[in-house]
Amino acid sequence: MHRFKTFLEDRESNPIATSKKSGNFLSTKDGAGMTKKGVAAFRAKNPGSKLKTAVTGKVKAGSKDAKRRKSFCARSKGWTGERGKAARRRWKC
């Protein structure tokens, strides 16, 4: 439990930069998701993370990426904000 508490304290005191200028996130116009650089920064600050970038290309039916896309699209169905809609477009939901 102590290790978990330390992890949370560290995460709150040292988050990744969320501005577009930082290069960690895309603008709403560009698809509103994390960039490869942003994912790398997050994973560096959160060891053991399995965070990945969006599935944006053509995928083979039944592949791991196809399943990730299907899962994301199902989870994000209710997103009605500007960034949510942009992210769903980027994922091709």
mmCIF file with all atom_site columns, C-alpha atoms in Angstrom:
data_model
loop_
_atom_site.group_PDB
_atom_site.id
_atom_site.type_symbol
_atom_site.label_atom_id
_atom_site.label_alt_id
_atom_site.label_comp_id
_atom_site.label_asym_id
_atom_site.label_entity_id
_atom_site.label_seq_id
_atom_site.pdbx_PDB_ins_code
_atom_site.Cartn_x
_atom_site.Cartn_y
_atom_site.Cartn_z
_atom_site.occupancy
_atom_site.B_iso_or_equiv
_atom_site.pdbx_formal_charge
_atom_site.auth_seq_id
_atom_site.auth_comp_id
_atom_site.auth_asym_id
_atom_site.auth_atom_id
_atom_site.pdbx_PDB_model_num
ATOM 1  C CA . MET A 1 1  ? 0.000   0.000  0.000   1.00 0.00 ? 1  MET A CA 1
ATOM 2  C CA . HIS A 1 2  ? 2.838   2.391  0.798   1.00 0.00 ? 2  HIS A CA 1
ATOM 3  C CA . ARG A 1 3  ? 4.273   2.043  -2.708  1.00 0.00 ? 3  ARG A CA 1
ATOM 4  C CA . PHE A 1 4  ? 0.888   2.865  -4.258  1.00 0.00 ? 4  PHE A CA 1
ATOM 5  C CA . LYS A 1 5  ? 0.552   5.984  -2.124  1.00 0.00 ? 5  LYS A CA 1
ATOM 6  C CA . THR A 1 6  ? 3.989   7.160  -3.215  1.00 0.00 ? 6  THR A CA 1
ATOM 7  C CA . PHE A 1 7  ? 3.062   6.555  -6.845  1.00 0.00 ? 7  PHE A CA 1
ATOM 8  C CA . LEU A 1 8  ? -0.084  8.677  -6.514  1.00 0.00 ? 8  LEU A CA 1
ATOM 9  C CA . GLU A 1 9  ? 1.759   11.469 -4.719  1.00 0.00 ? 9  GLU A CA 1
ATOM 10 C CA . ASP A 1 10 ? 4.427   11.494 -7.431  1.00 0.00 ? 10 ASP A CA 1
ATOM 11 C CA . ARG A 1 11 ? 1.827   11.504 -10.202 1.00 0.00 ? 11 ARG A CA 1
ATOM 12 C CA . GLU A 1 12 ? -0.016  14.455 -8.701  1.00 0.00 ? 12 GLU A CA 1
ATOM 13 C CA . SER A 1 13 ? 3.135   16.470 -8.054  1.00 0.00 ? 13 SER A CA 1
ATOM 14 C CA . ASN A 1 14 ? 4.810   15.750 -11.402 1.00 0.00 ? 14 ASN A CA 1
ATOM 15 C CA . PRO A 1 15 ? 2.194   15.372 -14.199 1.00 0.00 ? 15 PRO A CA 1
ATOM 16 C CA . ILE A 1 16 ? 3.049   15.505 -17.899 1.00 0.00 ? 16 ILE A CA 1
ATOM 17 C CA . ALA A 1 17 ? 2.591   18.803 -19.734 1.00 0.00 ? 17 ALA A CA 1
ATOM 18 C CA . THR A 1 18 ? -0.876  19.042 -21.266 1.00 0.00 ? 18 THR A CA 1
ATOM 19 C CA . SER A 1 19 ? -0.458  22.069 -23.512 1.00 0.00 ? 19 SER A CA 1
ATOM 20 C CA . LYS A 1 20 ? -0.363  21.742 -27.291 1.00 0.00 ? 20 LYS A CA 1
ATOM 21 C CA . LYS A 1 21 ? 3.018   23.502 -27.294 1.00 0.00 ? 21 LYS A CA 1
ATOM 22 C CA . SER A 1 22 ? 4.500   20.704 -25.187 1.00 0.00 ? 22 SER A CA 1
ATOM 23 C CA . GLY A 1 23 ? 3.933   18.321 -28.092 1.00 0.00 ? 23 GLY A CA 1
ATOM 24 C CA . ASN A 1 24 ? 2.242   15.742 -25.855 1.00 0.00 ? 24 ASN A CA 1
ATOM 25 C CA . PHE A 1 25 ? -1.285  16.285 -27.167 1.00 0.00 ? 25 PHE A CA 1
ATOM 26 C CA . LEU A 1 26 ? -2.829  17.081 -30.546 1.00 0.00 ? 26 LEU A CA 1
ATOM 27 C CA . SER A 1 27 ? -5.122  20.037 -31.068 1.00 0.00 ? 27 SER A CA 1
ATOM 28 C CA . THR A 1 28 ? -8.837  19.439 -31.538 1.00 0.00 ? 28 THR A CA 1
ATOM 29 C CA . LYS A 1 29 ? -8.396  20.222 -35.215 1.00 0.00 ? 29 LYS A CA 1
ATOM 30 C CA . ASP A 1 30 ? -5.702  17.535 -35.532 1.00 0.00 ? 30 ASP A CA 1
ATOM 31 C CA . GLY A 1 31 ? -7.644  14.810 -33.721 1.00 0.00 ? 31 GLY A CA 1
ATOM 32 C CA . ALA A 1 32 ? -7.438  15.608 -30.007 1.00 0.00 ? 32 ALA A CA 1
ATOM 33 C CA . GLY A 1 33 ? -5.374  12.705 -28.748 1.00 0.00 ? 33 GLY A CA 1
ATOM 34 C CA . MET A 1 34 ? -1.942  12.012 -27.346 1.00 0.00 ? 34 MET A CA 1
ATOM 35 C CA . THR A 1 35 ? 1.080   12.023 -29.628 1.00 0.00 ? 35 THR A CA 1
ATOM 36 C CA . LYS A 1 36 ? 3.838   9.407  -29.594 1.00 0.00 ? 36 LYS A CA 1
ATOM 37 C CA . LYS A 1 37 ? 5.922   11.901 -27.621 1.00 0.00 ? 37 LYS A CA 1
ATOM 38 C CA . GLY A 1 38 ? 3.112   12.362 -25.098 1.00 0.00 ? 38 GLY A CA 1
ATOM 39 C CA . VAL A 1 39 ? 2.671   8.621  -24.618 1.00 0.00 ? 39 VAL A CA 1
ATOM 40 C CA . ALA A 1 40 ? 6.433   8.224  -24.159 1.00 0.00 ? 40 ALA A CA 1
ATOM 41 C CA . ALA A 1 41 ? 6.431   11.019 -21.545 1.00 0.00 ? 41 ALA A CA 1
ATOM 42 C CA . PHE A 1 42 ? 3.507   9.442  -19.691 1.00 0.00 ? 42 PHE A CA 1
ATOM 43 C CA . ARG A 1 43 ? 5.118   6.001  -19.701 1.00 0.00 ? 43 ARG A CA 1
ATOM 44 C CA . ALA A 1 44 ? 8.412   7.459  -18.448 1.00 0.00 ? 44 ALA A CA 1
ATOM 45 C CA . LYS A 1 45 ? 6.636   8.997  -15.454 1.00 0.00 ? 45 LYS A CA 1
ATOM 46 C CA . ASN A 1 46 ? 4.419   5.943  -14.901 1.00 0.00 ? 46 ASN A CA 1
ATOM 47 C CA . PRO A 1 47 ? 6.548   2.790  -15.081 1.00 0.00 ? 47 PRO A CA 1
ATOM 48 C CA . GLY A 1 48 ? 4.589   -0.308 -16.005 1.00 0.00 ? 48 GLY A CA 1
ATOM 49 C CA . SER A 1 49 ? 2.007   1.647  -17.971 1.00 0.00 ? 49 SER A CA 1
ATOM 50 C CA . LYS A 1 50 ? 0.622   0.031  -21.113 1.00 0.00 ? 50 LYS A CA 1
ATOM 51 C CA . LEU A 1 51 ? -0.717  3.251  -22.631 1.00 0.00 ? 51 LEU A CA 1
ATOM 52 C CA . LYS A 1 52 ? -0.631  3.302  -26.446 1.00 0.00 ? 52 LYS A CA 1
ATOM 53 C CA . THR A 1 53 ? -1.457  5.830  -29.156 1.00 0.00 ? 53 THR A CA 1
ATOM 54 C CA . ALA A 1 54 ? -4.678  5.771  -31.163 1.00 0.00 ? 54 ALA A CA 1
ATOM 55 C CA . VAL A 1 55 ? -5.400  3.086  -33.739 1.00 0.00 ? 55 VAL A CA 1
ATOM 56 C CA . THR A 1 56 ? -5.711  5.311  -36.808 1.00 0.00 ? 56 THR A CA 1
ATOM 57 C CA . GLY A 1 57 ? -4.752  3.134  -39.753 1.00 0.00 ? 57 GLY A CA 1
ATOM 58 C CA . LYS A 1 58 ? -6.398  0.309  -41.584 1.00 0.00 ? 58 LYS A CA 1
ATOM 59 C CA . VAL A 1 59 ? -6.560  -2.840 -39.451 1.00 0.00 ? 59 VAL A CA 1
ATOM 60 C CA . LYS A 1 60 ? -7.224  -6.477 -40.144 1.00 0.00 ? 60 LYS A CA 1
ATOM 61 C CA . ALA A 1 61 ? -10.565 -7.692 -38.754 1.00 0.00 ? 61 ALA A CA 1
ATOM 62 C CA . GLY A 1 62 ? -10.116 -9.547 -35.484 1.00 0.00 ? 62 GLY A CA 1
ATOM 63 C CA . SER A 1 63 ? -6.587  -8.243 -34.849 1.00 0.00 ? 63 SER A CA 1
ATOM 64 C CA . LYS A 1 64 ? -5.506  -6.774 -31.502 1.00 0.00 ? 64 LYS A CA 1
ATOM 65 C CA . ASP A 1 65 ? -5.681  -3.252 -32.947 1.00 0.00 ? 65 ASP A CA 1
ATOM 66 C CA . ALA A 1 66 ? -9.181  -3.891 -34.307 1.00 0.00 ? 66 ALA A CA 1
ATOM 67 C CA . LYS A 1 67 ? -10.287 -5.037 -30.860 1.00 0.00 ? 67 LYS A CA 1
ATOM 68 C CA . ARG A 1 68 ? -8.696  -1.956 -29.226 1.00 0.00 ? 68 ARG A CA 1
ATOM 69 C CA . ARG A 1 69 ? -10.534 0.291  -31.674 1.00 0.00 ? 69 ARG A CA 1
ATOM 70 C CA . LYS A 1 70 ? -13.844 -1.481 -31.096 1.00 0.00 ? 70 LYS A CA 1
ATOM 71 C CA . SER A 1 71 ? -13.390 -1.200 -27.330 1.00 0.00 ? 71 SER A CA 1
ATOM 72 C CA . PHE A 1 72 ? -12.478 2.496  -27.498 1.00 0.00 ? 72 PHE A CA 1
ATOM 73 C CA . CYS A 1 73 ? -15.422 3.271  -29.759 1.00 0.00 ? 73 CYS A CA 1
ATOM 74 C CA . ALA A 1 74 ? -17.812 1.493  -27.394 1.00 0.00 ? 74 ALA A CA 1
ATOM 75 C CA . ARG A 1 75 ? -16.395 3.306  -24.329 1.00 0.00 ? 75 ARG A CA 1
ATOM 76 C CA . SER A 1 76 ? -16.441 6.712  -25.953 1.00 0.00 ? 76 SER A CA 1
ATOM 77 C CA . LYS A 1 77 ? -19.909 6.509  -27.507 1.00 0.00 ? 77 LYS A CA 1
ATOM 78 C CA . GLY A 1 78 ? -21.303 9.104  -25.114 1.00 0.00 ? 78 GLY A CA 1
ATOM 79 C CA . TRP A 1 79 ? -18.577 11.704 -25.672 1.00 0.00 ? 79 TRP A CA 1
ATOM 80 C CA . THR A 1 80 ? -20.343 14.794 -26.967 1.00 0.00 ? 80 THR A CA 1
ATOM 81 C CA . GLY A 1 81 ? -17.722 17.488 -26.390 1.00 0.00 ? 81 GLY A CA 1
ATOM 82 C CA . GLU A 1 82 ? -15.514 18.953 -29.095 1.00 0.00 ? 82 GLU A CA 1
ATOM 83 C CA . ARG A 1 83 ? -12.386 17.013 -28.058 1.00 0.00 ? 83 ARG A CA 1
ATOM 84 C CA . GLY A 1 84 ? -14.323 13.775 -27.648 1.00 0.00 ? 84 GLY A CA 1
ATOM 85 C CA . LYS A 1 85 ? -15.831 14.047 -31.109 1.00 0.00 ? 85 LYS A CA 1
ATOM 86 C CA . ALA A 1 86 ? -12.414 14.834 -32.583 1.00 0.00 ? 86 ALA A CA 1
ATOM 87 C CA . ALA A 1 87 ? -10.858 11.832 -30.820 1.00 0.00 ? 87 ALA A CA 1
ATOM 88 C CA . ARG A 1 88 ? -13.606 9.538  -32.119 1.00 0.00 ? 88 ARG A CA 1
ATOM 89 C CA . ARG A 1 89 ? -12.992 10.829 -35.658 1.00 0.00 ? 89 ARG A CA 1
ATOM 90 C CA . ARG A 1 90 ? -9.279  10.135 -35.281 1.00 0.00 ? 90 ARG A CA 1
ATOM 91 C CA . TRP A 1 91 ? -9.961  6.575  -34.113 1.00 0.00 ? 91 TRP A CA 1
ATOM 92 C CA . LYS A 1 92 ? -12.427 6.168  -37.046 1.00 0.00 ? 92 LYS A CA 1
ATOM 93 C CA . CYS A 1 93 ? -15.396 5.329  -34.834 1.00 0.00 ? 93 CYS A CA 1
#
